[in-house]
């Protein structure tokens, strides 16, 4: 079998995860590095290239056998030119040609895309999306992101900003969102939305065992998920409501895009069916019958390595075009 290798660079505001994968999506070697935000943009790029060199060396894969480098990054960017546009937490990287800067040392084709699109591609090639052509991937974390793959191609839109599912309004008179809209999905099922709703119920005197699961007394989606898993009724209720809000958005997406599968990833998605089952019920209730019967809602398959495998998949996708 002709084995191909790719490098994945999962860039973030606090750390950078880098790995070498083969064309089965298996990681041969990986490591993580700190993003030193006190350095200039060019210095950060150099540091990443040094780190890529180290990881390739330690993987023992000859550079000549590596087909390309894929980079996933938060923020606004141009996937055609590999240029970062706005990286909120690391502004010195704004306008830097990131893909070229990292890849030129290795004389390898290098490609940049946003981290949620990378996650969607990773699931498409190697995870829960294998065998499907029409996929919508969502990541539930601090924010809510989306990656859309239609007819096996990533859909980016006219300004490369498609997939902002977190800013789909589910309530015309809902909570104000910093994006300028009201009632954005993210305000309800993003990290703060979940925690705020939990605290609101708790302040009404509804009993809960959350304290047993809250590290340092801090109520987090993870603590809520753990408490729910242990049978805490308030936690189960808050997750069910979270799933319901998610399902409202999935119903609209089902009607508009008619996907085969929704893949749900990110920290809170680890609560599994406590969120996904209410989401499925709401989807069935609200969407047209034929597309609603077709689509399935499943958890993401690539867990801790989703960032590296997803980023590498950006190169896999580009090189197989
Ligand atoms: Zn918004």
Coordinates of C-alpha atoms and ligand atoms in Angstrom, one line a residue, residues 166-169 175-187, ligand 1:
X166 CA -23.4 29.9 16.4
X167 CA -24.8 33.2 15.2
X168 CA -28.0 31.8 13.8
X169 CA -30.8 33.5 15.7
X175 CA -30.4 37.8 24.3
X176 CA -28.1 40.4 22.7
X177 CA -25.0 39.0 21.1
X178 CA -21.8 41.0 20.6
X179 CA -22.0 40.1 16.8
X180 CA -24.9 42.6 16.7
X181 CA -27.7 40.1 16.4
X182 CA -30.3 39.0 19.0
X183 CA -31.0 35.5 20.2
X184 CA -27.9 33.9 18.7
X185 CA -27.6 30.1 19.3
X186 CA -24.2 30.6 20.9
X187 CA -25.7 32.8 23.6
Ligands
LIG1 ZN1 -24.2 36.5 17.4

